XYZ file of C-alpha atoms in Angstrom:
596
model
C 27.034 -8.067 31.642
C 30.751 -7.639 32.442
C 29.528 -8.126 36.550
C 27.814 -11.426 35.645
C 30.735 -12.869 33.660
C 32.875 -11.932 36.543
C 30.908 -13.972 38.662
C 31.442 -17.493 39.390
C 29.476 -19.877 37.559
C 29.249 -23.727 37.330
C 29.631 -25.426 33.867
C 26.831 -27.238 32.350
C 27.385 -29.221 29.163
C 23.871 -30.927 29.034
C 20.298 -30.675 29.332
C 20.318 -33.658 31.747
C 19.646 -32.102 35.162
C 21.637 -34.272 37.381
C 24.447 -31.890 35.952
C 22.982 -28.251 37.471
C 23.094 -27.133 40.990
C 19.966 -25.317 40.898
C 21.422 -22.972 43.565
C 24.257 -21.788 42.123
C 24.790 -19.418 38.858
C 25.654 -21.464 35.742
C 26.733 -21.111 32.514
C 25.201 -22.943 29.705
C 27.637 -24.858 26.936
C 24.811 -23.870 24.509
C 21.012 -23.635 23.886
C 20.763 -27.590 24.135
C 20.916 -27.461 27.589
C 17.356 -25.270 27.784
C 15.213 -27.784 26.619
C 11.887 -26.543 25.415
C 9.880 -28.436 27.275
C 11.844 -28.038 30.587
C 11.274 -24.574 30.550
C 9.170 -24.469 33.693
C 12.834 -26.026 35.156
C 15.533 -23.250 33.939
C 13.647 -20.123 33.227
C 14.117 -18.646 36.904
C 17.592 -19.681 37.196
C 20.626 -17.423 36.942
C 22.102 -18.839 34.050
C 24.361 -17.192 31.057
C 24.771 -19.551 27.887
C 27.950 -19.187 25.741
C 27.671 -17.366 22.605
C 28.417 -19.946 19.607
C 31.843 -19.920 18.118
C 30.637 -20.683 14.836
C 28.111 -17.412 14.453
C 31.562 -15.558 13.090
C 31.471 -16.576 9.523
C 34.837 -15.599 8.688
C 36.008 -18.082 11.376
C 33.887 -20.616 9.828
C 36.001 -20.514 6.532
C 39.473 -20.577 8.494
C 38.333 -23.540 10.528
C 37.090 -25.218 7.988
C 40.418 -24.984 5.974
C 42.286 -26.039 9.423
C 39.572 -29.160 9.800
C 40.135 -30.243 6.065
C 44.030 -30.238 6.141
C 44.167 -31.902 10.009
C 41.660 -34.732 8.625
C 44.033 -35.753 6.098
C 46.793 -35.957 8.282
C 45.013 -38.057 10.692
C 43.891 -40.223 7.888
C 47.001 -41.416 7.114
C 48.181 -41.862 10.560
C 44.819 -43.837 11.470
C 45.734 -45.921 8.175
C 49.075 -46.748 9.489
C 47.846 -47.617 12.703
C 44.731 -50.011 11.602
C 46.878 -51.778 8.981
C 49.793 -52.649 11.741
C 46.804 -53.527 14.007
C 45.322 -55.915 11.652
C 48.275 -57.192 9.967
C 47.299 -55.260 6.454
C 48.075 -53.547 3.966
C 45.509 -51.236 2.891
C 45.939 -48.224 1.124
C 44.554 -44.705 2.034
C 42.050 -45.283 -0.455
C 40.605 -48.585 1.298
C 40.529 -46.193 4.401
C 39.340 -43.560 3.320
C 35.495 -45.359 2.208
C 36.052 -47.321 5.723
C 36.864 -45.056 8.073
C 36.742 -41.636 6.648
C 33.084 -40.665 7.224
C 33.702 -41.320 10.742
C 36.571 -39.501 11.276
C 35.608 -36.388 9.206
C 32.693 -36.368 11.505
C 34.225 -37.005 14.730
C 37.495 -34.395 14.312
C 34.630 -31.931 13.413
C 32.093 -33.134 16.460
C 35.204 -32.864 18.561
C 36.876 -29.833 17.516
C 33.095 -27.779 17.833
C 33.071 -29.085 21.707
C 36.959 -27.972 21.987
C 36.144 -24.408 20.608
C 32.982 -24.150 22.655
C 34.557 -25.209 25.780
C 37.674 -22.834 24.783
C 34.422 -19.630 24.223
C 33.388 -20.788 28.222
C 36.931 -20.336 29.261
C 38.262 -17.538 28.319
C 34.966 -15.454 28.493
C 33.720 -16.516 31.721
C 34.083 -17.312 34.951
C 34.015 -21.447 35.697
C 33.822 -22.385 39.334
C 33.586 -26.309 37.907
C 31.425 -28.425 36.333
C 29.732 -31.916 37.292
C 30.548 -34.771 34.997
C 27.872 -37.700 35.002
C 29.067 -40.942 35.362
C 26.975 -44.377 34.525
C 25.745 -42.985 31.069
C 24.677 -45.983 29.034
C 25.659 -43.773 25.969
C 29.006 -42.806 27.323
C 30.838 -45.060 25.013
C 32.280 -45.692 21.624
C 29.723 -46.557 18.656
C 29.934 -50.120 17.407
C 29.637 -48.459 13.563
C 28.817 -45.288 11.908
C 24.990 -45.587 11.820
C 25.238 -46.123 15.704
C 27.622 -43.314 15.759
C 25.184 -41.187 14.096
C 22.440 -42.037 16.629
C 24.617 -41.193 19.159
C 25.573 -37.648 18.403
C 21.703 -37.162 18.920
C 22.161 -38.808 22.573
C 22.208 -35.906 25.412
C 24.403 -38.412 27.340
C 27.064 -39.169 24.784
C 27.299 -35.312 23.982
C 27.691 -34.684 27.854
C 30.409 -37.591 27.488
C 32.272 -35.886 24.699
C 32.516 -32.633 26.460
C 33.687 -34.629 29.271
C 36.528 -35.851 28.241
C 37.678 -32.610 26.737
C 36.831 -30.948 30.429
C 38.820 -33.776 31.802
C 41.636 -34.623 29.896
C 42.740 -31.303 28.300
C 41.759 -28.339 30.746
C 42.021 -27.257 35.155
C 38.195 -27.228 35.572
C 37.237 -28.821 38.434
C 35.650 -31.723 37.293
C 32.956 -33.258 40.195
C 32.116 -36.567 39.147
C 28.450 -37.769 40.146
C 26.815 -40.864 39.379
C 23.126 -41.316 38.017
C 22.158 -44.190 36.384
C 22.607 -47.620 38.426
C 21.003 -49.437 36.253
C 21.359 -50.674 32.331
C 19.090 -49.178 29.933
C 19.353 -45.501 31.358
C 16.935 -43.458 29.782
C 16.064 -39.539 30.354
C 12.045 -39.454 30.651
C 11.815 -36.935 28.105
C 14.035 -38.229 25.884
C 11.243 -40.985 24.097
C 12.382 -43.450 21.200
C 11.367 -43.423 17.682
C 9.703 -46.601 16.999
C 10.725 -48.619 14.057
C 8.226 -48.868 11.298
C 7.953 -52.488 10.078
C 8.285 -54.259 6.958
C 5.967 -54.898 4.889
C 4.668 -58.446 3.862
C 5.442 -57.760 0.066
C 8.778 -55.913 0.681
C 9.988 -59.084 2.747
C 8.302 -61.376 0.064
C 10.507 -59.235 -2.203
C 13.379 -59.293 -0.337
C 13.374 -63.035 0.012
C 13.274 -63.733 -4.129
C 16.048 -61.286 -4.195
C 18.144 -63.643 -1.777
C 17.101 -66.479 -4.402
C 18.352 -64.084 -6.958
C 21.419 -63.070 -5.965
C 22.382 -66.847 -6.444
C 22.361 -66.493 -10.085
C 25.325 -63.139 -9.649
C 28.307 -63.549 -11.871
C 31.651 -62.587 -10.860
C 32.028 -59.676 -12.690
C 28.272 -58.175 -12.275
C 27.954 -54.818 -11.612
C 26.940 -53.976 -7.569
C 24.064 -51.667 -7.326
C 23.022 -50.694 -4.009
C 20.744 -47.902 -2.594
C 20.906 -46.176 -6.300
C 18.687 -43.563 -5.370
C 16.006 -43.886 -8.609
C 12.900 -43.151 -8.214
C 11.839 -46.438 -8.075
C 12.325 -50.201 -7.276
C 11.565 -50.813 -10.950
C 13.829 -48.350 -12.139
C 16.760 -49.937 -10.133
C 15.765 -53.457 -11.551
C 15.293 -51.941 -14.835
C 18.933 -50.633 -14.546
C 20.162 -54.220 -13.774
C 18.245 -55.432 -16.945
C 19.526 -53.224 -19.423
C 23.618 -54.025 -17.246
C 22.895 -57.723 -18.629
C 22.476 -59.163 -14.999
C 20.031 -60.980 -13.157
C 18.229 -57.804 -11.313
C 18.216 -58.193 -7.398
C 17.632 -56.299 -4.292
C 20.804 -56.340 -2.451
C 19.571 -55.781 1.391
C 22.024 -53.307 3.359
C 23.319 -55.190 6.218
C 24.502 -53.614 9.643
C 27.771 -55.269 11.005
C 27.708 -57.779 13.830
C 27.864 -55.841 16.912
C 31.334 -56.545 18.780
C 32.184 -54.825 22.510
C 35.198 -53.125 23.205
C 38.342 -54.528 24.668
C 39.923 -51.403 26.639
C 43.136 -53.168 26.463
C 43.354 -52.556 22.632
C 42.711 -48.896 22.878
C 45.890 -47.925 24.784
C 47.602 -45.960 22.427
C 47.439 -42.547 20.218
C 47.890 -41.212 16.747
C 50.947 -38.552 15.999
C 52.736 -36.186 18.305
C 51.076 -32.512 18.841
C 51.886 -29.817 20.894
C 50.469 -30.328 24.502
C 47.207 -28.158 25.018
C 46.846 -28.050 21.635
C 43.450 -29.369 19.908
C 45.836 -31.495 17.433
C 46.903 -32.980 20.756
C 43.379 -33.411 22.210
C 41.984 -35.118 19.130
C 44.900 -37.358 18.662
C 44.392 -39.115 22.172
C 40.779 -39.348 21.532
C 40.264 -40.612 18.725
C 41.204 -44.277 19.920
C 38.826 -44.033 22.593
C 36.010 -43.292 20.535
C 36.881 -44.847 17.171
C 33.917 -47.726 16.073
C 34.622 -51.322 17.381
C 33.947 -52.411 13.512
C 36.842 -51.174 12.899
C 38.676 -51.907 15.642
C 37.594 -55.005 17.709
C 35.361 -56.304 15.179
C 37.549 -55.875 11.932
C 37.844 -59.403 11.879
C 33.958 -60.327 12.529
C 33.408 -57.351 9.608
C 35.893 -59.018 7.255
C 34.112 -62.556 7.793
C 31.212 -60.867 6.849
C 31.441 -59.677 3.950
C 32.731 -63.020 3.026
C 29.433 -64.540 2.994
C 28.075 -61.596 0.905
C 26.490 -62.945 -2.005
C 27.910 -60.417 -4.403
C 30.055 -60.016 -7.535
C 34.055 -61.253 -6.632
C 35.477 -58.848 -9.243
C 32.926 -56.325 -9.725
C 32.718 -54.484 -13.487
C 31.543 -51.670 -11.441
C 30.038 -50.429 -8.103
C 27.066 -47.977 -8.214
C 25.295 -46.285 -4.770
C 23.718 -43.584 -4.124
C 23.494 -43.599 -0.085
C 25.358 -46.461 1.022
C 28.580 -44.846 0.770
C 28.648 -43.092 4.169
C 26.615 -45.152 6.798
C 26.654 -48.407 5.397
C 29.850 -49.857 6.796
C 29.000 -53.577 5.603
C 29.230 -52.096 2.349
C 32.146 -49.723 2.867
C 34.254 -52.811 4.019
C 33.314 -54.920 0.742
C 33.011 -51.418 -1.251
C 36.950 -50.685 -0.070
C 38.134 -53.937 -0.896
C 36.840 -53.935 -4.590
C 37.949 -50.343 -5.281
C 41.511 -50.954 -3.948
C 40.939 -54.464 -6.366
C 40.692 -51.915 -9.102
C 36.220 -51.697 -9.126
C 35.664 -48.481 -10.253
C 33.449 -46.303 -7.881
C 30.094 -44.494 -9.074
C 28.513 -42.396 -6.518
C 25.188 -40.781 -7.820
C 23.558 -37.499 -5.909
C 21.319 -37.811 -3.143
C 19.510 -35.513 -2.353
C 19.737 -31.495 -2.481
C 22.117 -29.233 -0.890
C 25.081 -30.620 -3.710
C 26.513 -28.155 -5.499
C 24.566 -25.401 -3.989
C 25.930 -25.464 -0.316
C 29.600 -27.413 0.695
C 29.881 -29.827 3.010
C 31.992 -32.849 4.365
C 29.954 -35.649 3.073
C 29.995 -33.981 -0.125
C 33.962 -33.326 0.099
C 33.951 -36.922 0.771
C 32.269 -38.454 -1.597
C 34.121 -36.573 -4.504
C 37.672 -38.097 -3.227
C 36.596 -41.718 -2.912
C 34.599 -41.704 -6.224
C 36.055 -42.218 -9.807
C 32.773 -40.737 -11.425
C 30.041 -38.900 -9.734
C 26.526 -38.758 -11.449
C 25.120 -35.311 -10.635
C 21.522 -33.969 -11.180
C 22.885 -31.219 -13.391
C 25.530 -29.470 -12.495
C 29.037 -29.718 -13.530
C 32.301 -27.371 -12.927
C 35.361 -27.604 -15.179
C 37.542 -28.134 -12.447
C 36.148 -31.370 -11.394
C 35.724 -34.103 -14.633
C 34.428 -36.542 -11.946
C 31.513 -34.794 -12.152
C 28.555 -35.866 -14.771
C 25.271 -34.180 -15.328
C 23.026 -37.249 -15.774
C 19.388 -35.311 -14.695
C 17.561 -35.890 -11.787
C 18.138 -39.729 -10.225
C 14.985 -39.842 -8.252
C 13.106 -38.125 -10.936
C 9.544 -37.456 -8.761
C 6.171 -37.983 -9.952
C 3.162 -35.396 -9.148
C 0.271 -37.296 -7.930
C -2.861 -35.713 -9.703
C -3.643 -32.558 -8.495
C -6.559 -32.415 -6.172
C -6.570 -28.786 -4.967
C -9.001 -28.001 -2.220
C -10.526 -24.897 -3.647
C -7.118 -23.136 -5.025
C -5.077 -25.081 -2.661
C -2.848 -23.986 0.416
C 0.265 -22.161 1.267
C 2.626 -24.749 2.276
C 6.163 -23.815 4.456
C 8.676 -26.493 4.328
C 10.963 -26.652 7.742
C 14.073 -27.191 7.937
C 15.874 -29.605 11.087
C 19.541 -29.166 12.008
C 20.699 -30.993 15.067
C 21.202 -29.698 18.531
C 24.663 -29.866 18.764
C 26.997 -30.257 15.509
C 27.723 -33.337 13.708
C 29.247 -32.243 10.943
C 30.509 -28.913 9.536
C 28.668 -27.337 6.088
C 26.969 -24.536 5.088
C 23.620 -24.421 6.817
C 22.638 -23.191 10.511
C 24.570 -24.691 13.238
C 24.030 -25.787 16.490
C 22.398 -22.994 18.479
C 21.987 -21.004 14.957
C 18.551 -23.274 14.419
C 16.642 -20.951 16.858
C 17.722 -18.182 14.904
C 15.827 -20.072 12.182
C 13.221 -20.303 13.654
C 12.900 -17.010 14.871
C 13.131 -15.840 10.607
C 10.362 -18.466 10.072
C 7.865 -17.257 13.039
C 8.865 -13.497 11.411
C 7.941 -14.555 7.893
C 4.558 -15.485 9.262
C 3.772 -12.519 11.401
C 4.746 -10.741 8.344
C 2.188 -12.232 5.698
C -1.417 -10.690 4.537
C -3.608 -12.236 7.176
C -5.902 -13.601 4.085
C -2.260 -15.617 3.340
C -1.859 -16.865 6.867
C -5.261 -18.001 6.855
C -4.361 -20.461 3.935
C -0.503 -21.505 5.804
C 0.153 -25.012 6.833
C 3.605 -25.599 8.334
C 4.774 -28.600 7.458
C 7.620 -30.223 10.579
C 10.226 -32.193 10.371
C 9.661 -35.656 11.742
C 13.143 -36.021 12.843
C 12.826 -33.116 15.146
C 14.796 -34.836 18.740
C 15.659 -31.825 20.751
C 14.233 -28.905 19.476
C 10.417 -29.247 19.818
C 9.505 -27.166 17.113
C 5.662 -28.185 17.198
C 4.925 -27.386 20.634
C 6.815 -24.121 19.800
C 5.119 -23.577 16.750
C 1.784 -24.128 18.344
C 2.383 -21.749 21.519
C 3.832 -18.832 18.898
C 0.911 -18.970 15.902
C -1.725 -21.312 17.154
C -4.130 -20.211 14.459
C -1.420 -21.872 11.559
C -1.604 -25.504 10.256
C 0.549 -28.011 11.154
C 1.871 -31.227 9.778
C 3.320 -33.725 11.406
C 5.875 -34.550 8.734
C 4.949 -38.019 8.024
C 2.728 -37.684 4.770
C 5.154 -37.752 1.620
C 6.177 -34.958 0.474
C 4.654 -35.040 -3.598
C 0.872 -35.392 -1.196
C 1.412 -32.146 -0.491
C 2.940 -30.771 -3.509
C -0.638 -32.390 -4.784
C -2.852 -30.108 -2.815
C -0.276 -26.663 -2.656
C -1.042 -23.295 -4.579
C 2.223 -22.143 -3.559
C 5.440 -23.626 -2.123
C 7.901 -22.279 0.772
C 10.847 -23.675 1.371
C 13.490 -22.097 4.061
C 16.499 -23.765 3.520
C 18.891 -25.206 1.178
C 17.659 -28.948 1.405
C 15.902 -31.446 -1.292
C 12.337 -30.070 -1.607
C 12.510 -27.147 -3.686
C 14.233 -29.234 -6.196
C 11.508 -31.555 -6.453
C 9.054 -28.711 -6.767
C 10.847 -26.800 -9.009
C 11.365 -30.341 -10.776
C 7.672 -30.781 -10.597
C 6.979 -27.017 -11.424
C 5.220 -26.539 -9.043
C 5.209 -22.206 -7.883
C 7.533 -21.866 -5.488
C 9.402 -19.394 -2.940
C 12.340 -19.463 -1.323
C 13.931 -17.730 1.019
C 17.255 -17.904 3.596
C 19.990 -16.535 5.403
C 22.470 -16.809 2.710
C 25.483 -16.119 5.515
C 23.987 -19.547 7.450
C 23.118 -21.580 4.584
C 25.732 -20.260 2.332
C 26.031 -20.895 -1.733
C 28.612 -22.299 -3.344
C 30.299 -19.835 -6.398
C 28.633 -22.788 -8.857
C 25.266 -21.482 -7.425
C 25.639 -17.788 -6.700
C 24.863 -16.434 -10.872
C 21.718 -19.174 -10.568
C 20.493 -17.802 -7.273
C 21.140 -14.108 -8.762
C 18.993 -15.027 -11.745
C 16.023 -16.527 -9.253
C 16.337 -13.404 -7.120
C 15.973 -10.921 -9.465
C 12.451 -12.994 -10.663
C 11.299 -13.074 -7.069
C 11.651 -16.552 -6.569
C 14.269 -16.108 -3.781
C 14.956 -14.044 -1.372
C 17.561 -13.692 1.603
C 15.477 -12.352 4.226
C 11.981 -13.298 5.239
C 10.316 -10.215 5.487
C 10.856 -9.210 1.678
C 9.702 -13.284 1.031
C 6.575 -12.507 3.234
C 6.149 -8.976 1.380
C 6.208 -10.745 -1.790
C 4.323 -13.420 -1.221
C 1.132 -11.630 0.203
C 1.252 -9.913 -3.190
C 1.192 -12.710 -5.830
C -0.896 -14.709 -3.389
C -4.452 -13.502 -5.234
C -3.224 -14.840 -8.722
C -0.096 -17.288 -8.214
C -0.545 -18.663 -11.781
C 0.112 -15.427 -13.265
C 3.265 -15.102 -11.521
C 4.607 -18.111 -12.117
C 4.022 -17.514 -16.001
C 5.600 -14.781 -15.922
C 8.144 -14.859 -19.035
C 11.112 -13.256 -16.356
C 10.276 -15.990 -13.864
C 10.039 -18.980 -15.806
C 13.640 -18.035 -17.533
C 15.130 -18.053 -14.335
C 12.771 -21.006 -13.024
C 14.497 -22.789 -16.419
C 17.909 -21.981 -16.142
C 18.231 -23.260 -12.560
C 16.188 -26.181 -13.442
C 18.973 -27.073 -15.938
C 21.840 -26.973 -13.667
C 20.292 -28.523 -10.627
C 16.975 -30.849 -11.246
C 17.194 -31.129 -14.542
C 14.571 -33.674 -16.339
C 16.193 -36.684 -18.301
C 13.956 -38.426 -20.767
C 15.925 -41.381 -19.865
C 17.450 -40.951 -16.485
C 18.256 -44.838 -16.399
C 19.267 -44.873 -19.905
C 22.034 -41.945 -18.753
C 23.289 -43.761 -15.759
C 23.793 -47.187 -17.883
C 25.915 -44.623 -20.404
C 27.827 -43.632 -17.671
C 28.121 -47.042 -15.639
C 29.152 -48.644 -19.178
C 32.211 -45.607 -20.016
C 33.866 -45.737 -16.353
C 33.285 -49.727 -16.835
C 35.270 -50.173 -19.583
C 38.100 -47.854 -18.661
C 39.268 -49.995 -16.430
């Protein structure tokens, strides 16, 4: 090993092949440049991939401390710099809902690059790397749902290293050019198509434009509220005294960048430094919405048909990608709106993360699904928003097995406590070891249920070549169909779905690597409680053990007195069942409402 990292070896930042020299030794960024199905392309090669930064924990929490405390600081320099830009005044707040999902993420995206590049460095030998020029994706995002789409682009990833190889270190950087033409696209790198609308949801859609006509000034704004249900969101409208309406999420005109108005940087740093690094980047890559198309944003949310002075502003999702929404959102709040933010999905108050850091500091109430801490009084247990509904149960024979997968993306987007990066083969190789570790009778009964946003990682090919005698499912049948049909649940990380089963009570298992997907303290006595019934477990060959053994009477388990305590308990804190979720949302909507 020490020979090999003595040896010269080209840099390669990307699974794009235009970037190797098949010849030469090379060292691999990470394991997104060995694409799965381009194995028959790298397997013979001499190549050495950089162990991932991130796979010391303890430098996980230090970072994340350092990422937290730089983010702020670059918030309020961005701030200054946007509002002298735009002739504005805005306050950190406004910024904050604008801007501040963006540049959590990016500091985060970029500092993950930095640190990886910095692992290449100093533990290896770099000859030089080739940098690809003629990317279509090589460029800033024109908003934060593009930006999203583009941290899953191989190009703009190879871009962002790029710039960090460039700009900040004395690799030799050979620049080669390999896309001539516009719309650029890496053969195995297909699109997901866009499933259409319906006939009745545009019907729908259209009476809610008629609708919206009929909003008073001083309406409450409910967008993307995260209920079960269209009806319960219009039934939430009712019982506000409004006209109930759909309001449509809008994505902001598209406006190209003007190089000439990126020619300048945040703060001073010390040269070579990351604080440097991210500083002089950030302009390059910031969103043209809020840059070049401020003003075309700004005009647009003009012509939004939607309360002037807002009682209140409710959303569930629309608070982080919807930048239409942040814009008018922003402008309210800083008005004096007060901001309700209900819970998503799972992984809150179980697991930390950015978004969730970020929604608590731009929201003056936050509607949880049952958990509450004394330290935060933002914080409200109103029961589980979504609230699922079974479909009847229509077991074939005593029903299946079913193993929930998890998806993380190739390369980081944000930081939180799940598996990172190169950490989701690791994953996978606890899931295939969970199988091979089951009563054969139990395997028989498996299906596998994939992730449908799966872009790099081709877990179904893998998962077909490794157990071809389990199940699969593609992913695209809704999640209660199976919860229908299942005898028993497994789910293998900390998501959304074994909140709705546990919801649902429907038997399940967990099991994970608590140092990946770490819990919060909130969580830890809960999670004690569920291990000690056998509901979880933090390694997958106790979960397999333990599942092969209650597989022959599942019921019996799951009525156990010690299981459903602990099954209740957690339950309580984090899916807990309302008997009027809506009812509890109005309460809350009505309270921060008339504190203003």
């Amino acid at each position: 090993n020490v020979v090999f990292r003595l040896m010269e070896r080209l840099l390669v930042s990307t699974a794009i092949e235009e970037s190797w020299i098949d010849a030469e030794p090379m060292l691999f960024l990470g394991e997104w440049c060995r694409h799965p199905s381009r194995r028959h392309r790298w397997e013979n090669l001499d190549i050495e991939v950089v162990p991932y930064h991130w796979n010391d924990r303890a430098k996980v929490k230090g970072d994340r401390r350092y990422l937290d405390d730089l983010y702020e600081a670059l918030l309020g320099e961005l701030a200054n710099e946007l509002n002298e830009r735009h002739g504005v005044d805005h306050g950190i707040r406004y910024w904050r809902i604008l801007v501040g999902p963006w540049l959590g993420f990016v500091v985060q995206e970029l500092f993950d690059r930095w640190e990886t590049i910095s692992a290449a460095l100093s533990g290896f030998h770099v000859s030089g790397t080739i940098v690809l020029e003629g990317l279509p994706d090589a460029r800033p995002a024109y908003d934060m749902a593009d930006h999203l789409a583009l941290t899953n682009s191989w190009e703009w990833n190879h871009h962002l290293s790029s710039m960090i190889l460039q700009g900040f270190t004395n690799v030799d950087c050979l620049s080669k050019s390999v896309a001539d033409e516009p719309g650029f696209r890496l053969s195995w790198d297909p699109e997901e198509p866009t499933a259409p609308m319906s006939f009745a949801h545009r019907l729908f859609v259209a009476g809610s434009d008629l609708l919206s006509r009929c909003t008073r000034s001083t309406d409450a704004l409910v967008i993307n509220s995260g209920l079960r249900s269209l009806r319960d969101e219009l039934t939430l409208q009712r019982r506000l005294g409004q006209v109930p309406c759909l309001r449509r999420v809008e994505q902001p005109v598209h406006v190209g960048v003007e190089s000439a108005q990126r020619c300048w940087s945040l703060g001073e740093a010390d040269p070579g430094s990351f604080d440097s690094c991210v500083r002089k980047l950030v302009p390059s890559l910031l969103p043209s919405a809020y840059l070049e198309g401020y003003g075309s944003l700004g005009a647009q949310i003009n012509r939004l048909r939607w309360p002037e002075r807002p009682s209140v502003v409710f959303t569930s999702a629309s608070h982080f990608y919807d930048d239409v929404f942040k814009a008018w959102c922003a402008e309210k709040v800083e008005a004096g709106a007060p901001l309700v933010i209900g819970q998503h999905g799972g992984h809150v108050g179980i697991g930390w993360s950015f978004v969730h850091d970020h929604q608590m500091e731009v929201a003056d109430r936050f509607l949880s699904w049952g958990w509450e801490v004394a330290t935060e009084p933002k914080v409200v247990p109103v029961g589980m928003l979504k609230a699922p509904v079974l479909p009847d149960r229509h077991l074939d024979g005593d029903g299946r097995v079913v193993l929930i997968l998890g998806n993380e993306t190739a390369q980081l987007t944000s930081l939180t406590s799940s598996a990172l990066s190169s950490q989701f083969n690791e994953y996978l190789e606890e899931l295939h070891t969970f199988v091979e570790e089951l009563a054969e009778e139990v395997r028989g009964e498996l299906m596998v249920r994939l992730s449908r946003h799966d872009t790099d990682w081709e877990v179904g090919e893998r998962w077909r070549s490794r157990h071809p005698e389990v199940a699969l499912d593609d992913g695209h049948r809704p999640v209660l169909d199976l919860l229908s049909e299942t005898r028993l649940f497994i789910t293998t990380n900390n998501g959304t779905t074994f909140l709705e089963s546990i919801y649902l009570d429907v038997p399940t298992v967990m099991f994970w690597d608590t140092e990946k997907w770490g819990l919060t303290s909130l969580a830890l006595p809960a999670f004690a409680e569920l291990r000690a019934a056998g509901v979880f477990f933090d390694d997958p060959i106790s979960a397999a053990r333990h599942v092969s053994e209650i597989w022959g009477d599942v019921g019996s388990w799951w009525a156990n007195p010690a299981v459903r305590e602990a099954v209740a308990s957690f339950s309580l804190q984090f899916c807990r069942q309302s008997p009027d979720v809506v009812d509890g949302i109005l309460s809350e909507l009505a309270s921060v409402a008339g504190g203003r």
